[in-house]
Amino acid sequence: MKRALFVIALLVLIVVGYVLDLLHDAGEFRRVTPVLPGQCTPVYGAPGAEDISFDPITGMAWISSDDRRAAIDGHPRRGAILRYDPNSDARPVDAWPEAPSDFHPHGLSLYTDDSGRQSLFVINHPGESLFQGRTGSGPAHTIEVFDVVDDRLVHRATLADASMISPNDLVAVDHERFYFTNDHGSAPGWRRTLEDYLRRPWANVVQFDGREFREAAAGLSFANGIQLSRDGETLYVAEVTRNRIREYRRDPASGALEERRTIDVGFGVDNLELDPASGDLWLGGHLKLLTFTRHAADASIDAPSMAARLRLSTEPPELTPVFIDDGSALSGASVAAVRDGVLLIGSVFEPHFLVCRSGS
């Protein structure tokens, strides 16, 4: 009997210890002290602005927008890729109004070559949602490829492959090649739940070389945002549930990746945006991950948000918070994009994104 009680007590201690460790890593004990980069104004007309990238030529922002609340409520609405001028009072404009009804965009990546030609790559979930499971009979996930012509999107190709288990974000290498992240290695169901709460490293990075898909990196926990350095020789991948970024050495010729180091950032980093002027990374993400999961299920629950700049020119890299909010201004931040002193912060679920202007 004593032996049995000892085993039970030991198991209870292990479970309690794991739960406390999970709560700590998820940031649930963190005190949220607000930080503002200036005047921040909400802009409506772009629900679920999960990913945002600035156009280096026009200064416009490309926004991936999908009303995930409506989908969870059983009334899915067509998503959109929007163009937004941060120097205008105009609302965001749909750049692909002919998109099909099952268009549900997620991560996006804009590639611009030296001649000014541009291609936009977009993760799409026509048949499956991270928050709903299977929703259609066709491909669960696709990658849509567009040419940017006169500020409009001209659809070029739809790519689908068995490697797209749960694609989240992507980064273009050129007009044909890219990498994308699978945030999970398992399909919706009990295995995915275990993957989340046990933080199993089953996510990966997949490379498309213009002809075929192949795994480029494995062993990640909830792989999310992904970015390339300016010289194309370093790849960065966010691991949300581990509060860190993986850095890989990239072979430009073959595209092969070799892990170099991990960078701890101390919060649930979601998307990554590259500052083309400095080479720094701008991060958007979640200060309390478990609170964010509650926010996903209930819009009345605020989830604290953070945006930060990661300076890669210092050793070790220096993280500077530029926006911290308890969720009242913006819950569930997922991206921070900067250009000419204007910071755009998007989120997974909110009906608006924020425009913040430094010094105002």
mmCIF file of C-alpha atoms in Angstrom:
data_model
loop_
_atom_site.group_PDB
_atom_site.id
_atom_site.type_symbol
_atom_site.label_atom_id
_atom_site.label_comp_id
_atom_site.label_asym_id
_atom_site.label_seq_id
_atom_site.Cartn_x
_atom_site.Cartn_y
_atom_site.Cartn_z
ATOM 1 C CA MET A 1 0.000 0.000 0.000
ATOM 2 C CA LYS A 2 2.788 2.455 0.890
ATOM 3 C CA ARG A 3 4.470 1.736 -2.431
ATOM 4 C CA ALA A 4 1.215 2.397 -4.308
ATOM 5 C CA LEU A 5 0.677 5.677 -2.447
ATOM 6 C CA PHE A 6 4.239 6.707 -3.194
ATOM 7 C CA VAL A 7 3.752 6.025 -6.923
ATOM 8 C CA ILE A 8 0.475 7.949 -6.953
ATOM 9 C CA ALA A 9 2.054 10.902 -5.125
ATOM 10 C CA LEU A 10 4.985 10.876 -7.529
ATOM 11 C CA LEU A 11 2.650 10.884 -10.537
ATOM 12 C CA VAL A 12 0.660 13.759 -9.038
ATOM 13 C CA LEU A 13 3.865 15.740 -8.493
ATOM 14 C CA ILE A 14 4.967 15.100 -12.072
ATOM 15 C CA VAL A 15 1.596 16.237 -13.446
ATOM 16 C CA VAL A 16 1.498 19.333 -11.217
ATOM 17 C CA GLY A 17 5.081 20.167 -12.145
ATOM 18 C CA TYR A 18 4.312 19.823 -15.841
ATOM 19 C CA VAL A 19 1.187 21.991 -15.567
ATOM 20 C CA LEU A 20 3.092 24.705 -13.696
ATOM 21 C CA ASP A 21 5.870 24.567 -16.290
ATOM 22 C CA LEU A 22 3.298 24.835 -19.089
ATOM 23 C CA LEU A 23 1.592 27.805 -17.427
ATOM 24 C CA HIS A 24 4.944 29.513 -16.893
ATOM 25 C CA ASP A 25 6.143 28.995 -20.474
ATOM 26 C CA ALA A 26 2.743 30.106 -21.784
ATOM 27 C CA GLY A 27 3.204 33.385 -19.896
ATOM 28 C CA GLU A 28 0.118 32.969 -17.728
ATOM 29 C CA PHE A 29 1.926 34.355 -14.662
ATOM 30 C CA ARG A 30 3.316 37.320 -16.589
ATOM 31 C CA ARG A 31 2.421 40.851 -15.534
ATOM 32 C CA VAL A 32 1.401 42.970 -18.517
ATOM 33 C CA THR A 33 2.818 46.496 -18.439
ATOM 34 C CA PRO A 34 1.584 48.583 -21.394
ATOM 35 C CA VAL A 35 4.057 49.965 -23.946
ATOM 36 C CA LEU A 36 2.984 52.223 -26.804
ATOM 37 C CA PRO A 37 5.119 53.301 -29.781
ATOM 38 C CA GLY A 38 3.035 56.448 -30.294
ATOM 39 C CA GLN A 39 -0.543 57.083 -31.317
ATOM 40 C CA CYS A 40 -2.257 53.820 -32.320
ATOM 41 C CA THR A 41 -5.491 53.968 -34.304
ATOM 42 C CA PRO A 42 -7.775 51.046 -35.196
ATOM 43 C CA VAL A 43 -8.614 50.499 -38.865
ATOM 44 C CA TYR A 44 -11.688 48.439 -39.681
ATOM 45 C CA GLY A 45 -12.587 46.560 -42.834
ATOM 46 C CA ALA A 46 -9.945 43.820 -42.455
ATOM 47 C CA PRO A 47 -11.191 41.181 -39.989
ATOM 48 C CA GLY A 48 -8.569 38.670 -38.926
ATOM 49 C CA ALA A 49 -5.626 40.594 -40.442
ATOM 50 C CA GLU A 50 -3.299 37.715 -39.562
ATOM 51 C CA ASP A 51 -0.368 38.643 -41.807
ATOM 52 C CA ILE A 52 0.819 41.982 -43.220
ATOM 53 C CA SER A 53 3.729 42.889 -45.496
ATOM 54 C CA PHE A 54 4.750 46.236 -46.928
ATOM 55 C CA ASP A 55 5.311 46.658 -50.658
ATOM 56 C CA PRO A 56 8.868 48.016 -51.086
ATOM 57 C CA ILE A 57 7.925 49.833 -54.293
ATOM 58 C CA THR A 58 4.594 51.520 -53.505
ATOM 59 C CA GLY A 59 4.697 51.638 -49.693
ATOM 60 C CA MET A 60 1.271 49.996 -49.631
ATOM 61 C CA ALA A 61 0.564 47.139 -47.231
ATOM 62 C CA TRP A 62 -0.639 43.722 -48.338
ATOM 63 C CA ILE A 63 -2.991 42.214 -45.745
ATOM 64 C CA SER A 64 -4.233 38.645 -45.393
ATOM 65 C CA SER A 65 -7.772 38.947 -44.013
ATOM 66 C CA ASP A 66 -10.188 36.193 -42.973
ATOM 67 C CA ASP A 67 -13.161 36.448 -40.599
ATOM 68 C CA ARG A 68 -12.404 33.430 -38.438
ATOM 69 C CA ARG A 69 -15.077 34.341 -35.893
ATOM 70 C CA ALA A 70 -17.755 33.982 -38.564
ATOM 71 C CA ALA A 71 -16.325 30.623 -39.614
ATOM 72 C CA ILE A 72 -16.263 29.313 -36.038
ATOM 73 C CA ASP A 73 -19.894 30.431 -35.653
ATOM 74 C CA GLY A 74 -20.810 28.333 -38.691
ATOM 75 C CA HIS A 75 -21.158 31.198 -41.157
ATOM 76 C CA PRO A 76 -17.884 31.303 -43.116
ATOM 77 C CA ARG A 77 -17.243 34.312 -45.308
ATOM 78 C CA ARG A 78 -14.829 34.620 -48.188
ATOM 79 C CA GLY A 79 -11.468 35.939 -47.106
ATOM 80 C CA ALA A 80 -9.452 38.536 -48.997
ATOM 81 C CA ILE A 81 -6.033 39.898 -49.795
ATOM 82 C CA LEU A 82 -6.298 43.614 -49.159
ATOM 83 C CA ARG A 83 -4.205 46.606 -50.166
ATOM 84 C CA TYR A 84 -3.933 49.417 -47.665
ATOM 85 C CA ASP A 85 -2.375 52.857 -47.907
ATOM 86 C CA PRO A 86 -1.219 53.889 -44.407
ATOM 87 C CA ASN A 87 -0.986 57.505 -45.552
ATOM 88 C CA SER A 88 -4.624 57.674 -46.589
ATOM 89 C CA ASP A 89 -7.929 57.634 -44.760
ATOM 90 C CA ALA A 90 -9.320 55.135 -47.263
ATOM 91 C CA ARG A 91 -10.343 51.679 -46.101
ATOM 92 C CA PRO A 92 -8.410 48.614 -47.251
ATOM 93 C CA VAL A 93 -9.250 47.532 -50.821
ATOM 94 C CA ASP A 94 -9.815 43.964 -52.024
ATOM 95 C CA ALA A 95 -7.027 43.199 -54.509
ATOM 96 C CA TRP A 96 -8.613 39.941 -55.726
ATOM 97 C CA PRO A 97 -12.379 40.534 -55.761
ATOM 98 C CA GLU A 98 -12.958 37.483 -57.978
ATOM 99 C CA ALA A 99 -11.636 35.102 -55.310
ATOM 100 C CA PRO A 100 -13.744 31.946 -54.819
ATOM 101 C CA SER A 101 -16.036 31.568 -51.821
ATOM 102 C CA ASP A 102 -13.688 29.055 -50.173
ATOM 103 C CA PHE A 103 -10.730 31.444 -50.178
ATOM 104 C CA HIS A 104 -9.405 31.627 -46.602
ATOM 105 C CA PRO A 105 -5.915 33.184 -46.633
ATOM 106 C CA HIS A 106 -3.337 32.815 -43.898
ATOM 107 C CA GLY A 107 0.366 33.677 -44.273
ATOM 108 C CA LEU A 108 1.626 35.642 -47.270
ATOM 109 C CA SER A 109 4.961 36.590 -48.837
ATOM 110 C CA LEU A 110 5.770 39.206 -51.468
ATOM 111 C CA TYR A 111 8.793 38.766 -53.720
ATOM 112 C CA THR A 112 10.182 41.712 -55.691
ATOM 113 C CA ASP A 113 13.081 41.286 -58.121
ATOM 114 C CA ASP A 114 15.562 43.915 -59.281
ATOM 115 C CA SER A 115 13.426 44.770 -62.315
ATOM 116 C CA GLY A 116 10.405 45.518 -60.134
ATOM 117 C CA ARG A 117 8.453 42.399 -61.093
ATOM 118 C CA GLN A 118 6.450 41.125 -58.123
ATOM 119 C CA SER A 119 4.902 37.814 -57.098
ATOM 120 C CA LEU A 120 2.667 37.250 -54.095
ATOM 121 C CA PHE A 121 2.398 33.816 -52.448
ATOM 122 C CA VAL A 122 -0.519 33.083 -50.105
ATOM 123 C CA ILE A 123 -1.369 30.136 -47.840
ATOM 124 C CA ASN A 124 -5.026 29.196 -48.374
ATOM 125 C CA HIS A 125 -7.283 26.852 -46.386
ATOM 126 C CA PRO A 126 -10.179 25.992 -48.731
ATOM 127 C CA GLY A 127 -11.036 22.715 -46.994
ATOM 128 C CA GLU A 128 -9.662 22.819 -43.452
ATOM 129 C CA SER A 129 -9.232 25.363 -40.690
ATOM 130 C CA LEU A 130 -6.850 25.412 -37.743
ATOM 131 C CA PHE A 131 -9.821 26.343 -35.556
ATOM 132 C CA GLN A 132 -12.553 24.250 -37.246
ATOM 133 C CA GLY A 133 -11.069 21.088 -38.716
ATOM 134 C CA ARG A 134 -12.227 19.730 -42.094
ATOM 135 C CA THR A 135 -14.651 22.060 -43.868
ATOM 136 C CA GLY A 136 -14.739 20.855 -47.492
ATOM 137 C CA SER A 137 -14.249 17.921 -49.846
ATOM 138 C CA GLY A 138 -11.475 19.389 -52.018
ATOM 139 C CA PRO A 139 -7.854 20.081 -51.046
ATOM 140 C CA ALA A 140 -7.571 20.979 -47.388
ATOM 141 C CA HIS A 141 -4.773 23.470 -48.073
ATOM 142 C CA THR A 142 -3.276 25.183 -51.099
ATOM 143 C CA ILE A 143 -0.735 27.845 -51.918
ATOM 144 C CA GLU A 144 -2.026 30.497 -54.284
ATOM 145 C CA VAL A 145 0.480 32.319 -56.501
ATOM 146 C CA PHE A 146 -0.227 35.755 -57.982
ATOM 147 C CA ASP A 147 1.415 38.263 -60.261
ATOM 148 C CA VAL A 148 1.114 41.833 -59.011
ATOM 149 C CA VAL A 149 -0.056 43.937 -61.964
ATOM 150 C CA ASP A 150 -0.994 47.616 -61.540
ATOM 151 C CA ASP A 151 -1.706 47.154 -57.834
ATOM 152 C CA ARG A 152 -4.043 44.217 -58.556
ATOM 153 C CA LEU A 153 -3.540 40.502 -58.168
ATOM 154 C CA VAL A 154 -3.624 38.266 -61.228
ATOM 155 C CA HIS A 155 -3.908 34.632 -60.247
ATOM 156 C CA ARG A 156 -1.116 32.510 -61.743
ATOM 157 C CA ALA A 157 -1.236 29.100 -60.071
ATOM 158 C CA THR A 158 -2.707 26.914 -57.333
ATOM 159 C CA LEU A 159 -0.314 24.470 -55.680
ATOM 160 C CA ALA A 160 -1.400 21.536 -53.516
ATOM 161 C CA ASP A 161 0.659 18.712 -52.050
ATOM 162 C CA ALA A 162 0.452 16.023 -49.382
ATOM 163 C CA SER A 163 3.218 17.820 -47.479
ATOM 164 C CA MET A 164 0.710 20.589 -46.636
ATOM 165 C CA ILE A 165 -0.430 19.115 -43.321
ATOM 166 C CA SER A 166 -1.186 22.406 -41.593
ATOM 167 C CA PRO A 167 0.545 25.219 -43.498
ATOM 168 C CA ASN A 168 0.811 28.478 -41.613
ATOM 169 C CA ASP A 169 3.280 30.901 -43.178
ATOM 170 C CA LEU A 170 5.672 31.037 -46.108
ATOM 171 C CA VAL A 171 8.579 33.014 -47.509
ATOM 172 C CA ALA A 172 9.371 33.426 -51.192
ATOM 173 C CA VAL A 173 12.880 32.853 -52.532
ATOM 174 C CA ASP A 174 12.086 34.016 -56.076
ATOM 175 C CA HIS A 175 9.092 33.966 -58.444
ATOM 176 C CA GLU A 176 8.804 30.171 -58.233
ATOM 177 C CA ARG A 177 10.536 28.887 -55.090
ATOM 178 C CA PHE A 178 9.551 29.215 -51.443
ATOM 179 C CA TYR A 179 9.547 27.616 -48.003
ATOM 180 C CA PHE A 180 6.460 27.124 -45.839
ATOM 181 C CA THR A 181 5.869 26.055 -42.247
ATOM 182 C CA ASN A 182 3.508 23.350 -41.029
ATOM 183 C CA ASP A 183 2.481 24.434 -37.550
ATOM 184 C CA HIS A 184 1.502 20.840 -36.732
ATOM 185 C CA GLY A 185 2.679 17.445 -37.829
ATOM 186 C CA SER A 186 -0.666 15.785 -37.162
ATOM 187 C CA ALA A 187 -4.156 16.225 -38.585
ATOM 188 C CA PRO A 188 -7.003 17.736 -36.524
ATOM 189 C CA GLY A 189 -8.036 15.452 -33.692
ATOM 190 C CA TRP A 190 -6.693 14.044 -30.450
ATOM 191 C CA ARG A 191 -3.124 13.715 -31.734
ATOM 192 C CA ARG A 192 -3.040 17.422 -32.554
ATOM 193 C CA THR A 193 -4.353 18.240 -29.081
ATOM 194 C CA LEU A 194 -1.551 16.170 -27.565
ATOM 195 C CA GLU A 195 0.929 17.863 -29.885
ATOM 196 C CA ASP A 196 -0.205 21.269 -28.619
ATOM 197 C CA TYR A 197 -0.337 20.666 -24.884
ATOM 198 C CA LEU A 198 2.659 18.336 -24.687
ATOM 199 C CA ARG A 199 4.520 20.692 -27.046
ATOM 200 C CA ARG A 200 5.723 17.832 -29.188
ATOM 201 C CA PRO A 201 8.241 18.793 -31.928
ATOM 202 C CA TRP A 202 6.262 17.405 -34.844
ATOM 203 C CA ALA A 203 6.040 20.562 -36.967
ATOM 204 C CA ASN A 204 8.375 21.212 -39.896
ATOM 205 C CA VAL A 205 9.527 23.422 -42.760
ATOM 206 C CA VAL A 206 8.909 22.352 -46.359
ATOM 207 C CA GLN A 207 10.801 23.624 -49.392
ATOM 208 C CA PHE A 208 9.365 23.987 -52.917
ATOM 209 C CA ASP A 209 12.149 24.207 -55.491
ATOM 210 C CA GLY A 210 9.870 25.065 -58.406
ATOM 211 C CA ARG A 211 9.268 21.404 -59.256
ATOM 212 C CA GLU A 212 8.732 19.383 -56.088
ATOM 213 C CA PHE A 213 8.095 19.666 -52.382
ATOM 214 C CA ARG A 214 10.449 18.197 -49.773
ATOM 215 C CA GLU A 215 11.033 18.548 -46.062
ATOM 216 C CA ALA A 216 13.790 21.050 -45.282
ATOM 217 C CA ALA A 217 13.724 21.074 -41.459
ATOM 218 C CA ALA A 218 11.981 18.972 -38.817
ATOM 219 C CA GLY A 219 11.651 18.763 -35.044
ATOM 220 C CA LEU A 220 9.898 22.092 -34.448
ATOM 221 C CA SER A 221 7.152 22.933 -31.949
ATOM 222 C CA PHE A 222 4.284 24.867 -33.577
ATOM 223 C CA ALA A 223 6.373 26.316 -36.400
ATOM 224 C CA ASN A 224 4.788 29.598 -37.397
ATOM 225 C CA GLY A 225 6.310 32.723 -38.980
ATOM 226 C CA ILE A 226 9.199 32.306 -41.419
ATOM 227 C CA GLN A 227 11.590 34.810 -42.997
ATOM 228 C CA LEU A 228 14.778 35.019 -45.060
ATOM 229 C CA SER A 229 17.686 37.365 -44.413
ATOM 230 C CA ARG A 230 18.446 40.037 -47.009
ATOM 231 C CA ASP A 231 21.273 37.975 -48.539
ATOM 232 C CA GLY A 232 19.139 34.819 -48.617
ATOM 233 C CA GLU A 233 21.678 32.850 -46.589
ATOM 234 C CA THR A 234 19.807 32.677 -43.269
ATOM 235 C CA LEU A 235 16.299 31.389 -42.602
ATOM 236 C CA TYR A 236 14.343 32.203 -39.440
ATOM 237 C CA VAL A 237 11.412 30.183 -38.080
ATOM 238 C CA ALA A 238 9.211 31.112 -35.122
ATOM 239 C CA GLU A 239 8.261 28.422 -32.598
ATOM 240 C CA VAL A 240 5.223 29.808 -30.802
ATOM 241 C CA THR A 241 4.946 27.351 -27.935
ATOM 242 C CA ARG A 242 8.674 27.461 -27.199
ATOM 243 C CA ASN A 243 8.966 31.273 -27.158
ATOM 244 C CA ARG A 244 11.858 31.216 -29.584
ATOM 245 C CA ILE A 245 13.142 31.554 -33.132
ATOM 246 C CA ARG A 246 15.202 28.896 -34.896
ATOM 247 C CA GLU A 247 17.977 30.211 -37.117
ATOM 248 C CA TYR A 248 19.199 28.116 -40.055
ATOM 249 C CA ARG A 249 22.138 28.479 -42.392
ATOM 250 C CA ARG A 250 20.785 28.237 -45.943
ATOM 251 C CA ASP A 251 22.626 27.018 -49.017
ATOM 252 C CA PRO A 252 21.419 29.392 -51.798
ATOM 253 C CA ALA A 253 22.200 26.845 -54.501
ATOM 254 C CA SER A 254 20.374 23.811 -53.121
ATOM 255 C CA GLY A 255 18.106 25.442 -50.549
ATOM 256 C CA ALA A 256 19.328 22.982 -47.898
ATOM 257 C CA LEU A 257 19.077 24.152 -44.283
ATOM 258 C CA GLU A 258 21.471 23.599 -41.377
ATOM 259 C CA GLU A 259 20.408 24.677 -37.895
ATOM 260 C CA ARG A 260 22.720 27.336 -36.473
ATOM 261 C CA ARG A 261 21.134 28.390 -33.165
ATOM 262 C CA THR A 262 17.940 29.213 -31.296
ATOM 263 C CA ILE A 263 17.037 32.722 -30.153
ATOM 264 C CA ASP A 264 14.858 32.963 -27.029
ATOM 265 C CA VAL A 265 12.427 35.879 -27.243
ATOM 266 C CA GLY A 266 10.348 35.258 -24.130
ATOM 267 C CA PHE A 267 6.861 35.313 -25.648
ATOM 268 C CA GLY A 268 4.729 33.363 -28.130
ATOM 269 C CA VAL A 269 6.138 34.820 -31.326
ATOM 270 C CA ASP A 270 3.795 34.416 -34.297
ATOM 271 C CA ASN A 271 4.749 36.062 -37.602
ATOM 272 C CA LEU A 272 8.115 37.529 -38.577
ATOM 273 C CA GLU A 273 8.642 40.542 -40.836
ATOM 274 C CA LEU A 274 12.017 41.621 -42.188
ATOM 275 C CA ASP A 275 13.115 45.247 -41.971
ATOM 276 C CA PRO A 276 14.695 45.726 -45.425
ATOM 277 C CA ALA A 277 16.748 48.718 -44.260
ATOM 278 C CA SER A 278 18.404 47.168 -41.199
ATOM 279 C CA GLY A 279 17.902 43.430 -41.642
ATOM 280 C CA ASP A 280 16.210 43.294 -38.225
ATOM 281 C CA LEU A 281 13.140 41.165 -37.565
ATOM 282 C CA TRP A 282 9.826 42.586 -36.397
ATOM 283 C CA LEU A 283 7.772 40.183 -34.317
ATOM 284 C CA GLY A 284 4.105 40.010 -33.438
ATOM 285 C CA GLY A 285 2.755 37.549 -30.924
ATOM 286 C CA HIS A 286 1.082 36.459 -27.731
ATOM 287 C CA LEU A 287 2.085 37.255 -24.164
ATOM 288 C CA LYS A 288 -0.272 34.657 -22.663
ATOM 289 C CA LEU A 289 -0.745 31.676 -24.956
ATOM 290 C CA LEU A 290 -3.392 29.856 -22.945
ATOM 291 C CA THR A 291 -5.365 33.062 -22.584
ATOM 292 C CA PHE A 292 -5.159 33.354 -26.362
ATOM 293 C CA THR A 293 -6.727 29.898 -26.730
ATOM 294 C CA ARG A 294 -9.585 31.101 -24.509
ATOM 295 C CA HIS A 295 -9.858 34.250 -26.636
ATOM 296 C CA ALA A 296 -10.082 32.041 -29.737
ATOM 297 C CA ALA A 297 -13.139 30.355 -28.244
ATOM 298 C CA ASP A 298 -14.706 33.482 -26.731
ATOM 299 C CA ALA A 299 -14.344 36.981 -28.219
ATOM 300 C CA SER A 300 -15.245 38.575 -24.867
ATOM 301 C CA ILE A 301 -11.953 37.362 -23.375
ATOM 302 C CA ASP A 302 -9.037 39.688 -24.120
ATOM 303 C CA ALA A 303 -5.650 38.179 -24.963
ATOM 304 C CA PRO A 304 -2.522 40.308 -24.316
ATOM 305 C CA SER A 305 -0.516 41.281 -27.395
ATOM 306 C CA MET A 306 3.074 42.212 -28.098
ATOM 307 C CA ALA A 307 5.120 43.594 -30.980
ATOM 308 C CA ALA A 308 8.898 43.768 -30.777
ATOM 309 C CA ARG A 309 12.033 44.487 -32.782
ATOM 310 C CA LEU A 310 14.799 41.898 -32.817
ATOM 311 C CA ARG A 311 18.171 43.432 -33.667
ATOM 312 C CA LEU A 312 20.294 40.759 -35.307
ATOM 313 C CA SER A 313 23.405 42.911 -35.639
ATOM 314 C CA THR A 314 24.166 42.560 -31.906
ATOM 315 C CA GLU A 315 25.428 39.465 -30.129
ATOM 316 C CA PRO A 316 23.325 38.147 -28.610
ATOM 317 C CA PRO A 317 20.392 39.551 -30.612
ATOM 318 C CA GLU A 318 18.644 42.363 -28.760
ATOM 319 C CA LEU A 319 14.859 42.280 -28.290
ATOM 320 C CA THR A 320 13.091 45.629 -27.844
ATOM 321 C CA PRO A 321 9.340 45.621 -27.057
ATOM 322 C CA VAL A 322 7.610 48.405 -28.984
ATOM 323 C CA PHE A 323 3.966 47.544 -28.242
ATOM 324 C CA ILE A 324 2.499 45.744 -25.250
ATOM 325 C CA ASP A 325 -1.238 45.710 -24.621
ATOM 326 C CA ASP A 326 -3.531 43.815 -22.256
ATOM 327 C CA GLY A 327 -5.794 42.991 -25.187
ATOM 328 C CA SER A 328 -8.162 45.924 -24.839
ATOM 329 C CA ALA A 329 -6.715 47.719 -27.876
ATOM 330 C CA LEU A 330 -5.878 44.559 -29.829
ATOM 331 C CA SER A 331 -6.178 40.946 -28.742
ATOM 332 C CA GLY A 332 -4.175 38.072 -30.177
ATOM 333 C CA ALA A 333 -1.569 40.042 -32.156
ATOM 334 C CA SER A 334 0.010 37.975 -34.909
ATOM 335 C CA VAL A 335 2.164 40.361 -36.974
ATOM 336 C CA ALA A 336 4.049 43.654 -36.817
ATOM 337 C CA ALA A 337 5.188 45.355 -40.026
ATOM 338 C CA VAL A 338 7.117 48.637 -40.202
ATOM 339 C CA ARG A 339 7.860 51.205 -42.892
ATOM 340 C CA ASP A 340 8.839 54.894 -42.629
ATOM 341 C CA GLY A 341 7.886 55.200 -38.965
ATOM 342 C CA VAL A 342 4.500 53.511 -39.412
ATOM 343 C CA LEU A 343 3.848 50.289 -37.509
ATOM 344 C CA LEU A 344 0.944 48.046 -38.538
ATOM 345 C CA ILE A 345 -0.146 45.379 -36.046
ATOM 346 C CA GLY A 346 -2.565 42.665 -37.126
ATOM 347 C CA SER A 347 -4.275 39.857 -35.234
ATOM 348 C CA VAL A 348 -5.871 36.463 -35.703
ATOM 349 C CA PHE A 349 -9.470 37.334 -34.853
ATOM 350 C CA GLU A 350 -10.027 41.043 -34.289
ATOM 351 C CA PRO A 351 -12.275 43.050 -36.667
ATOM 352 C CA HIS A 352 -9.549 45.685 -36.937
ATOM 353 C CA PHE A 353 -5.790 46.164 -37.074
ATOM 354 C CA LEU A 354 -3.754 48.985 -35.562
ATOM 355 C CA VAL A 355 -1.814 51.771 -37.252
ATOM 356 C CA CYS A 356 0.787 53.201 -34.874
ATOM 357 C CA ARG A 357 2.842 56.285 -35.690
ATOM 358 C CA SER A 358 5.997 56.996 -33.728
ATOM 359 C CA GLY A 359 6.367 60.422 -32.209
ATOM 360 C CA SER A 360 2.713 61.294 -32.665
#
